[in-house]
CSV table of N, CA and C and ligand atoms in Angstrom, one decimal:
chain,number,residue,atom,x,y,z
A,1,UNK,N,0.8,-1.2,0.0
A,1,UNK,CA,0.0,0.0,0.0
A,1,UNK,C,0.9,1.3,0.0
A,2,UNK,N,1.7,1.5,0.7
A,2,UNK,CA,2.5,2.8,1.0
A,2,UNK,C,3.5,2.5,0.1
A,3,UNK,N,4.2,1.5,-0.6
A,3,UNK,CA,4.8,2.1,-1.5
A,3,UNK,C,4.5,2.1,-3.0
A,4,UNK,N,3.3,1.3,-3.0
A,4,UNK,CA,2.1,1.8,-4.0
A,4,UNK,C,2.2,3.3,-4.1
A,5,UNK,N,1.8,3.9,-3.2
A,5,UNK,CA,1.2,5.6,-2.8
A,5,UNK,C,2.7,6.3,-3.0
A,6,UNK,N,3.8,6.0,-2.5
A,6,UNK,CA,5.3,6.3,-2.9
A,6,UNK,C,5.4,6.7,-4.3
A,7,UNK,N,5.1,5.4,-4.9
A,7,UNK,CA,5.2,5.1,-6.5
A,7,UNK,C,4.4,6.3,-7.5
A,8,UNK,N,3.1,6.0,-6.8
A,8,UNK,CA,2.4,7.0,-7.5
A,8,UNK,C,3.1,9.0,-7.0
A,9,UNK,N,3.4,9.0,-6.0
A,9,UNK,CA,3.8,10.7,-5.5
A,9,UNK,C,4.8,10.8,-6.5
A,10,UNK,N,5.6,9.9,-6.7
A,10,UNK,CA,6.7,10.1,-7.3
A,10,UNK,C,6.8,10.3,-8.7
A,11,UNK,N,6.0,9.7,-9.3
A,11,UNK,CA,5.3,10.1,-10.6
A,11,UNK,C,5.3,11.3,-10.7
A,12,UNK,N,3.8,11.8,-10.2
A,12,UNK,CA,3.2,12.7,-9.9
A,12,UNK,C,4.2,14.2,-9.6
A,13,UNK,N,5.0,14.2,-8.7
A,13,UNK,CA,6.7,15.1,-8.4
A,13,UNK,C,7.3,14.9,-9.7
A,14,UNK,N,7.5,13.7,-10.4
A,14,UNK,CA,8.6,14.2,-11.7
A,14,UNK,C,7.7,14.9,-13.2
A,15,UNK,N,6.3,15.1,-12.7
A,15,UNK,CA,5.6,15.4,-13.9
A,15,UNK,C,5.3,17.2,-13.3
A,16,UNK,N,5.4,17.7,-12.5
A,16,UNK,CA,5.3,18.6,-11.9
A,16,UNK,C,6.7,19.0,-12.2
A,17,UNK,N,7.9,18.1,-11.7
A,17,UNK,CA,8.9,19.2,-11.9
A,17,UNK,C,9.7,19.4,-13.2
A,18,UNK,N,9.2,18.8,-14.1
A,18,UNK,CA,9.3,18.3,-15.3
A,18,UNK,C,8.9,20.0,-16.1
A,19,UNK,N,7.8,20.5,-15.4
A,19,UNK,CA,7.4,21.1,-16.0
A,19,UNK,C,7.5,23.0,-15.5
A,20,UNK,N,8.6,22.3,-14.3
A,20,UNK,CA,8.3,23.8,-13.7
A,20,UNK,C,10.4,24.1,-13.2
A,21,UNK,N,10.3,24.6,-13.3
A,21,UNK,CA,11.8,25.4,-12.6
A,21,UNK,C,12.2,25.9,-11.3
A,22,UNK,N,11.2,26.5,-11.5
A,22,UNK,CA,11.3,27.3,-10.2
A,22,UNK,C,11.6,27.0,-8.9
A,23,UNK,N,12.2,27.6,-8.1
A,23,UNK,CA,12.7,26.7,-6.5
A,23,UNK,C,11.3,26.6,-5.5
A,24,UNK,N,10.5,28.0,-5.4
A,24,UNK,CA,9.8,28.3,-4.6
A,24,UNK,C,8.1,27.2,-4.9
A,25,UNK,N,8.4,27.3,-6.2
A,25,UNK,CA,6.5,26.8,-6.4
A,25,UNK,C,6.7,25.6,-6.6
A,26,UNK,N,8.2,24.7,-7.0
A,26,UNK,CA,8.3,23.4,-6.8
A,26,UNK,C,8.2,22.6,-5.3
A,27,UNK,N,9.1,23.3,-4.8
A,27,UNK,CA,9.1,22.7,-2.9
A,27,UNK,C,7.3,23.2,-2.8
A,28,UNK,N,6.9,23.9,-3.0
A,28,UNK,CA,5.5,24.3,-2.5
A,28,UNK,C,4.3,23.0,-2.8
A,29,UNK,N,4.7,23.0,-4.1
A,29,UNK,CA,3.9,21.5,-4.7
A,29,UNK,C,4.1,20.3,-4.1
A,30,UNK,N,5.8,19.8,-4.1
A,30,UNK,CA,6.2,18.5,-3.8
A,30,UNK,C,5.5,18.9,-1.9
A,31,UNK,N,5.4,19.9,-1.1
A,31,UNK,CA,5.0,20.0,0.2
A,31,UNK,C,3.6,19.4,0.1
A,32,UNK,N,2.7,20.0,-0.5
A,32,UNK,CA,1.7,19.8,-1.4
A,32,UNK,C,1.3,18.2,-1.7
A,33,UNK,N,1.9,17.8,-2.6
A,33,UNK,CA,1.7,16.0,-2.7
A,33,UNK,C,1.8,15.4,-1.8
A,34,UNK,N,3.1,15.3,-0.9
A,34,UNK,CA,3.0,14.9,0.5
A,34,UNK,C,1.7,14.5,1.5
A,35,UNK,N,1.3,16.5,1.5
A,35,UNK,CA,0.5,16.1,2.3
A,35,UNK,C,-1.3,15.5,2.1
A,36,UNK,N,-0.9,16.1,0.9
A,36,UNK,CA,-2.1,15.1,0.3
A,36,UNK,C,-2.3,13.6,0.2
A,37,UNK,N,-1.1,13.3,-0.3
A,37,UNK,CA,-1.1,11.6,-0.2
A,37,UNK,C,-1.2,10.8,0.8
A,38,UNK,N,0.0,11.6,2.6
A,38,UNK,CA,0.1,10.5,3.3
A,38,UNK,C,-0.9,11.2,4.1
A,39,UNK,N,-1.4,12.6,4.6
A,39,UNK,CA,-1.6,13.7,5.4
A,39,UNK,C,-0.9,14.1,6.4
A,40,UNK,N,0.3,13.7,6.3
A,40,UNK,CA,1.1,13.7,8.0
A,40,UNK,C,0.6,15.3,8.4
A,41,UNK,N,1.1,15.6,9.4
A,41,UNK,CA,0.8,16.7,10.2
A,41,UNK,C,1.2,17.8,10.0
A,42,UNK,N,2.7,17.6,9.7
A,42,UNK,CA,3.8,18.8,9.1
A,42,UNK,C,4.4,18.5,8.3
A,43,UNK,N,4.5,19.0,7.0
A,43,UNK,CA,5.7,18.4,6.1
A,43,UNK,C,6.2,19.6,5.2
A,44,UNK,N,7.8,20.0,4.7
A,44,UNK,CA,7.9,21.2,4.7
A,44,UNK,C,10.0,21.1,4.7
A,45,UNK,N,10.5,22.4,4.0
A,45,UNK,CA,11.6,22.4,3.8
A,45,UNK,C,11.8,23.2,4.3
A,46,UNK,N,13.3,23.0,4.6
A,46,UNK,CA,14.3,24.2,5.4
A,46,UNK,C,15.1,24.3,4.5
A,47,UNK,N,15.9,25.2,4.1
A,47,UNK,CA,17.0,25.6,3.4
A,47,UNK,C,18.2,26.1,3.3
A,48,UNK,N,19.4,25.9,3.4
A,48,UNK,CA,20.2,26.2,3.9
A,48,UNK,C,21.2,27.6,3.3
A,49,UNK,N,20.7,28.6,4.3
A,49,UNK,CA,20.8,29.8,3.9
A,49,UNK,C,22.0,30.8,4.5
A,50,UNK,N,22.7,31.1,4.6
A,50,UNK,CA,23.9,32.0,5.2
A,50,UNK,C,24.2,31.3,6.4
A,51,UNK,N,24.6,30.0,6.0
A,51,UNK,CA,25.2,28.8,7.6
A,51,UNK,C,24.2,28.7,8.4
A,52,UNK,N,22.5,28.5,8.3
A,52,UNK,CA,21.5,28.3,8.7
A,52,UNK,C,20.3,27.7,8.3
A,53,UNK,N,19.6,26.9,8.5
A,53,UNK,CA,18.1,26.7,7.9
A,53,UNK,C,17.3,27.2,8.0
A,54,UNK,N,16.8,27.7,6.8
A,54,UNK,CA,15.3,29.0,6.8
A,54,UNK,C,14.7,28.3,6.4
A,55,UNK,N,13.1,28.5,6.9
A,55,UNK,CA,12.0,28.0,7.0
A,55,UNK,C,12.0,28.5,5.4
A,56,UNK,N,11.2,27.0,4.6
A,56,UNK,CA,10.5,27.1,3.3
A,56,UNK,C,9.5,26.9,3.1
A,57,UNK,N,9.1,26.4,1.9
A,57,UNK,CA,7.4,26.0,1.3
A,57,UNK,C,7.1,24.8,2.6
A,58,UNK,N,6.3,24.8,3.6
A,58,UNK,CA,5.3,23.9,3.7
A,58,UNK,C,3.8,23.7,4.0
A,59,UNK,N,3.6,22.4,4.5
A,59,UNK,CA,2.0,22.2,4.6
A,59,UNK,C,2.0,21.6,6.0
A,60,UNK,N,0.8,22.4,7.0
A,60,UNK,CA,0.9,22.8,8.6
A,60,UNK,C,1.4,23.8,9.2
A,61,UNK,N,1.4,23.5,10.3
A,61,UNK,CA,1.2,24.7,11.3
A,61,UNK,C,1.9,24.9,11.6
A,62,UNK,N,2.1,26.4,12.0
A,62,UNK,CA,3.1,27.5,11.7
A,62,UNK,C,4.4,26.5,12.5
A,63,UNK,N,5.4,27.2,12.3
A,63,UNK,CA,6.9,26.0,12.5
A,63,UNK,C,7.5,27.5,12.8
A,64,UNK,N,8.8,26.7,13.3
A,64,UNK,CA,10.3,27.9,13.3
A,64,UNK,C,10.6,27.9,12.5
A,65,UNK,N,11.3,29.4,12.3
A,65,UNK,CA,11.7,29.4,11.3
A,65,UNK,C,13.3,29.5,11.3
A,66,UNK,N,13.8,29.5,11.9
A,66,UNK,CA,15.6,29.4,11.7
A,66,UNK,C,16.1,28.2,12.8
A,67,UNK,N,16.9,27.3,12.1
A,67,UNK,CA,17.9,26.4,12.7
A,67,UNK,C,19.3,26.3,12.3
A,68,UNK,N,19.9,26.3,13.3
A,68,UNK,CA,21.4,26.7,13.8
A,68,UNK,C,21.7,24.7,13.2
A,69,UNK,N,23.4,24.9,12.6
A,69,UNK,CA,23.9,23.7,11.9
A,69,UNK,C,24.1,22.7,13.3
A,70,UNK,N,23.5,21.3,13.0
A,70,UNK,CA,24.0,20.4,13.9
A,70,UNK,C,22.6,20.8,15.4
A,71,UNK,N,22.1,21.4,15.2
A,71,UNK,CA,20.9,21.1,15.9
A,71,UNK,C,19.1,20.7,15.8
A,72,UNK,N,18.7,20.1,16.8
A,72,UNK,CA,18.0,19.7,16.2
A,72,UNK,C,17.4,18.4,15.5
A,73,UNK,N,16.7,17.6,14.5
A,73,UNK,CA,16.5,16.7,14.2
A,73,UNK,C,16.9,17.3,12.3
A,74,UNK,N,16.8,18.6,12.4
A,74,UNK,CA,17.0,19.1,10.9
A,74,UNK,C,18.9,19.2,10.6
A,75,UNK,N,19.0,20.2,11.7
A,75,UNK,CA,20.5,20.5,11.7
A,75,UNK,C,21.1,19.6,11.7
A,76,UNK,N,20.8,18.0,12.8
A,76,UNK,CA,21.7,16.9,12.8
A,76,UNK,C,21.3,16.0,11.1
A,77,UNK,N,20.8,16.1,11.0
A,77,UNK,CA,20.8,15.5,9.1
A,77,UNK,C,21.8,16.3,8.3
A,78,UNK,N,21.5,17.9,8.3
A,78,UNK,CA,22.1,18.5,7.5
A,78,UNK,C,23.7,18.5,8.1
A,79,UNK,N,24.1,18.4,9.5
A,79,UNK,CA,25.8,18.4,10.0
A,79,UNK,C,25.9,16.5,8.6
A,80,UNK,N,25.2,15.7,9.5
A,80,UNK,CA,25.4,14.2,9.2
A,80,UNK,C,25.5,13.9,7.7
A,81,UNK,N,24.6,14.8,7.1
A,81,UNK,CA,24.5,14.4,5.6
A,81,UNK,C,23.8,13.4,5.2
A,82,UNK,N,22.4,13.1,6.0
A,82,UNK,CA,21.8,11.4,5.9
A,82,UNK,C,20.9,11.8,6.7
A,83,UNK,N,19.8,11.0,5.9
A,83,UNK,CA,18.9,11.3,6.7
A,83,UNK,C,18.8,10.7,8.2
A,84,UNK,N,17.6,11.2,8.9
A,84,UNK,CA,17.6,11.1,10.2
A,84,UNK,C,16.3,10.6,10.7
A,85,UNK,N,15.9,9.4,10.9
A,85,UNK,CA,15.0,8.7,11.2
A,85,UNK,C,14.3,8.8,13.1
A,86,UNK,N,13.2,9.4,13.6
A,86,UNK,CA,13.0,9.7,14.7
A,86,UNK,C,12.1,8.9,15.0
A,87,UNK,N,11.9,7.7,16.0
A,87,UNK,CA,10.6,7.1,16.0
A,87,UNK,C,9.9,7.8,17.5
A,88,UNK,N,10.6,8.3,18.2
A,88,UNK,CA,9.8,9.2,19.3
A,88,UNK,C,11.2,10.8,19.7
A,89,UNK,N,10.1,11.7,19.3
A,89,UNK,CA,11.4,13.1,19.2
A,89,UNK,C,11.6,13.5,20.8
A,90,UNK,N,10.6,12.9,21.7
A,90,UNK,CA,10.9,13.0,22.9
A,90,UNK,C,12.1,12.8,23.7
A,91,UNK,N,12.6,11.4,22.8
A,91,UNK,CA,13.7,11.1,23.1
A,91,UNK,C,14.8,11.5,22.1
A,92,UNK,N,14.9,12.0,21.6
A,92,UNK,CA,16.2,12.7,20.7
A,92,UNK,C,16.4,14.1,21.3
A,93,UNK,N,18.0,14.0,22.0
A,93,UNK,CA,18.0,14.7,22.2
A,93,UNK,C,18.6,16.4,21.8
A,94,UNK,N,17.9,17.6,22.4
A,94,UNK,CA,18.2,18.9,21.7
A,94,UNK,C,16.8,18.8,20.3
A,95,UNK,N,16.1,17.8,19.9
A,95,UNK,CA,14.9,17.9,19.5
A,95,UNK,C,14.0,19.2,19.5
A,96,UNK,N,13.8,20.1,18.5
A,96,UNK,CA,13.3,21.1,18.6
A,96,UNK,C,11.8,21.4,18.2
A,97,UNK,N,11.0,21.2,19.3
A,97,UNK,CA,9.1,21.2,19.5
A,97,UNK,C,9.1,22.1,18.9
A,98,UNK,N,8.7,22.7,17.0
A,98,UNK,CA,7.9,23.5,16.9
A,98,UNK,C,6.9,23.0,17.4
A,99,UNK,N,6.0,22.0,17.4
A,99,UNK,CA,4.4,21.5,17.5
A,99,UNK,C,5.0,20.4,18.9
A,100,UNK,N,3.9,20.8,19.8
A,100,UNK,CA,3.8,19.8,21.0
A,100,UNK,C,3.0,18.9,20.7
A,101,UNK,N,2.3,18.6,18.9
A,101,UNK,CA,1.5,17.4,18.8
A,101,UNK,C,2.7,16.6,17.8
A,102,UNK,N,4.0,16.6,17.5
A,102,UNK,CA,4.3,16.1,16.8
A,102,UNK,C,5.2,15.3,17.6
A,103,UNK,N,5.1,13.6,17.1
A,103,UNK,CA,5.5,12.3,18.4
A,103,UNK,C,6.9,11.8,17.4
A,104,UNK,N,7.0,11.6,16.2
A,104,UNK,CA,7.9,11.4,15.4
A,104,UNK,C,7.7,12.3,14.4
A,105,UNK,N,9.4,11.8,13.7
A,105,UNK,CA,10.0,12.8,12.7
A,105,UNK,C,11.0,11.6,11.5
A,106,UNK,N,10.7,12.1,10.1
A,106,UNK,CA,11.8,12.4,9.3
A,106,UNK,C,12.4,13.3,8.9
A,107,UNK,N,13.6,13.4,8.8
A,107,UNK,CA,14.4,14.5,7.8
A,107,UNK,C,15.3,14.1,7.0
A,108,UNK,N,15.4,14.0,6.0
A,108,UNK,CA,16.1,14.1,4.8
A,108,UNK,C,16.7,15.1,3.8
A,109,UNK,N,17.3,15.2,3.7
A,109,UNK,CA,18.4,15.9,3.3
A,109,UNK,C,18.4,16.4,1.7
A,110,UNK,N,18.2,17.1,0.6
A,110,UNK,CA,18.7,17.3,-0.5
A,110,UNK,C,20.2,17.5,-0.5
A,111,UNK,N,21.1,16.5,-1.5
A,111,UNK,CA,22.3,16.9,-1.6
A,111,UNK,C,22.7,16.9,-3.0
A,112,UNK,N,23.6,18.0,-2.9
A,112,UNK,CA,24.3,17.7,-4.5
A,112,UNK,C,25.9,18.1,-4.2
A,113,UNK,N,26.1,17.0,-4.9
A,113,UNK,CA,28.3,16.6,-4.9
A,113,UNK,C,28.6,17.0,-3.4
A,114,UNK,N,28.2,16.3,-2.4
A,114,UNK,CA,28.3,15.6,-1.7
A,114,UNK,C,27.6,17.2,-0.1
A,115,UNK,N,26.8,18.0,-0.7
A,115,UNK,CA,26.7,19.4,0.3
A,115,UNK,C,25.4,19.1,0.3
A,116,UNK,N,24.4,19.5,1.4
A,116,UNK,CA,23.6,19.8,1.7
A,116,UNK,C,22.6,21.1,1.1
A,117,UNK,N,21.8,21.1,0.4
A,117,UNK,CA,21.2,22.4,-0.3
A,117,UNK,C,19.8,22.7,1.1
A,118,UNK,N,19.3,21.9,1.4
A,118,UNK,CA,18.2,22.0,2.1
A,118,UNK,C,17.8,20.5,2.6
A,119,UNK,N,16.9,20.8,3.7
A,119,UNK,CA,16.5,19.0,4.3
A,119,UNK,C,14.8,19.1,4.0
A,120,UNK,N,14.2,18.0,3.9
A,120,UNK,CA,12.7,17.9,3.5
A,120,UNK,C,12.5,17.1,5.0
A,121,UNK,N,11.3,17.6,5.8
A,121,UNK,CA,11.4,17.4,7.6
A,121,UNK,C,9.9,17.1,6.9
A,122,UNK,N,9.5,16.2,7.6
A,122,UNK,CA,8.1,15.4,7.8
A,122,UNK,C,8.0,14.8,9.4
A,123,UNK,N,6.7,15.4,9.7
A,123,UNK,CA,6.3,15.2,11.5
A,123,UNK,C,5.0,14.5,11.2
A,124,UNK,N,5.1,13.6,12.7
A,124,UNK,CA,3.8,12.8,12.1
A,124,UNK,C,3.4,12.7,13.9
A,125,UNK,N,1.8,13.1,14.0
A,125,UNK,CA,1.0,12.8,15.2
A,125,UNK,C,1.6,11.6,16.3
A,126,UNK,N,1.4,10.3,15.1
A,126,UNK,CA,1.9,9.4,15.8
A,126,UNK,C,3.2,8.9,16.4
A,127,UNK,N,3.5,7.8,17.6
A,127,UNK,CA,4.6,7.5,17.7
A,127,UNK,C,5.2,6.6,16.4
A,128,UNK,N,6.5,6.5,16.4
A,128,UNK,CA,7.1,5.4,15.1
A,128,UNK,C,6.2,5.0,14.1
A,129,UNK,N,6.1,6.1,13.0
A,129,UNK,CA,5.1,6.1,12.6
A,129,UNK,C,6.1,6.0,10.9
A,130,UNK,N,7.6,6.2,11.5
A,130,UNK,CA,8.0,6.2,9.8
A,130,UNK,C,9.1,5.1,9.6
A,131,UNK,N,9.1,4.5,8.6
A,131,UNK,CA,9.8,3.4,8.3
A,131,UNK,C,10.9,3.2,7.6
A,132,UNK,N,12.2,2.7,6.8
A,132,UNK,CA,12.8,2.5,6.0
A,132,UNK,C,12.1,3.0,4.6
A,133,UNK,N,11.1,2.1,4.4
A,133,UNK,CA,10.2,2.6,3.1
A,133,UNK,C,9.9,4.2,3.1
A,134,UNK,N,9.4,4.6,4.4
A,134,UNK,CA,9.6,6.3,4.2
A,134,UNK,C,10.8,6.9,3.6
A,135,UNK,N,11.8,6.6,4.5
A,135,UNK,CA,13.2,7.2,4.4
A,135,UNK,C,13.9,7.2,2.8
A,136,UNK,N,13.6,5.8,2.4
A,136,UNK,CA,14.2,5.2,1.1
A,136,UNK,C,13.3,6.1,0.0
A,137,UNK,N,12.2,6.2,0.0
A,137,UNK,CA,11.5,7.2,-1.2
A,137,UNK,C,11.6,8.8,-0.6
A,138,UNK,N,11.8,9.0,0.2
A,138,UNK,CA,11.3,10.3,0.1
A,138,UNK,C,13.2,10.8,-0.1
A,139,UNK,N,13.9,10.2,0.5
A,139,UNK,CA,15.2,10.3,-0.5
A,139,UNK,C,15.2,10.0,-2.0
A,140,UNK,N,14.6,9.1,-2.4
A,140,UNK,CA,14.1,9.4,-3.9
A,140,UNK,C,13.6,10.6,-4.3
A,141,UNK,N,12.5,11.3,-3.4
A,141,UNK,CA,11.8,12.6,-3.9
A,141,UNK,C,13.1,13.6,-3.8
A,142,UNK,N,14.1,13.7,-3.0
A,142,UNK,CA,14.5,14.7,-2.7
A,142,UNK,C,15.8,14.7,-3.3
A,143,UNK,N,16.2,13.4,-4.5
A,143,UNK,CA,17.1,13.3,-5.2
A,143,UNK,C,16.4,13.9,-6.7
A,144,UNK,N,15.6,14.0,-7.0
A,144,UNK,CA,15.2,14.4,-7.7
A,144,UNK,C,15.3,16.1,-7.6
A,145,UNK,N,15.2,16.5,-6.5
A,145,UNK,CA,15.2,17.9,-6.2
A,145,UNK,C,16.0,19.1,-6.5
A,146,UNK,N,17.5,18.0,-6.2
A,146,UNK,CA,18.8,18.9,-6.5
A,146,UNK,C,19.1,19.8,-7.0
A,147,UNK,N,18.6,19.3,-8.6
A,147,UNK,CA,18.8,20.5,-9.7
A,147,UNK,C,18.5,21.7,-10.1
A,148,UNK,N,17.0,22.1,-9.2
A,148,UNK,CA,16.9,23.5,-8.6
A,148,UNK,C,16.9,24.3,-8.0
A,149,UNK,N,18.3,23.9,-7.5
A,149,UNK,CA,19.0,24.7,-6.7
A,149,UNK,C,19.6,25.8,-7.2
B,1,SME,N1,11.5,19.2,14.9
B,1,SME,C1,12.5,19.8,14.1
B,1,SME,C2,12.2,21.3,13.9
B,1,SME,C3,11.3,21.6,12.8
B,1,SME,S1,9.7,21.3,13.0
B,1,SME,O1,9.5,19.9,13.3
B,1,SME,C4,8.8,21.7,11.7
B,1,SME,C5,13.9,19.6,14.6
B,1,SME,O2,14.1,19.1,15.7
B,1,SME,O3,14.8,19.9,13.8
């Protein structure tokens, strides 16, 4: 089932970016598929902007917007370079609560020649709610991303 629904977003993301350039209204869209397909709670990019992550396109409720390198569940993907798999953010620590309803986390990373451009952060209500199969496509989605940088 879910990587049915993978298969199809992914489609769906290379036909959209296929047809678009742009940095802003692409992350807005791919935010957009996401949360339409799985609904998670938060899902949304940070970008890495003058040795920081600035809040980008997402879908949910209102978030922070700047994170410091190496902190965090975002900054430790973007220091690590790999994504970062959270099955309770309670326990990770230095974990940064924008939302006190969010129980796990992914972050993933966009990279190109071997740097960090931005990480793609997905929060989800429930506990351990994301899996390898998450991790492995939505690093698919976000290899695709690179090039609009
Ligand atoms: N929880 C993230 C911060 C971003 S919000 O979840 C949207 C973190 O620890 O990096």
């Amino acid at each position: 089932m879910k990587s049915e629904k993978y298969t199809q977003l992914l489609k769906e993301a290379r036909a959209l970016l296929q047809d678009e350039t742009d940095l802003t209204a692409s992350l807005a869209n791919v935010s957009a598929l996401l949360k339409t397909h799985f609904n998670f709670w938060w899902v949304g990019f940070y970008l890495v902007k003058n040795n920081e992550l600035v809040l980008g396109p997402f879908q949910g409720p209102v978030a922070c917007t700047r994170i410091a390198y190496g902190k965090g569940v975002c900054g430790t993907a973007w220091k690590e370079k790999a994504s970062v798999l959270v099955p309770d953010v309670h326990e990770f620590p230095g974990h940064i609560a924008c939302s006190a309803a969010s129980n796990s986390e992914l972050v993933v990373p966009v990279l190109r020649n071997g740097e960090v451009l931005a990480v793609l952060d997905i929060d989800s209500t429930e506990f351990n709610h994301f899996d390898d199969a998450d991790r492995e496509n939505c690093e698919r989605l976000c290899a695709l991303l690179s090039d609009l940088f």
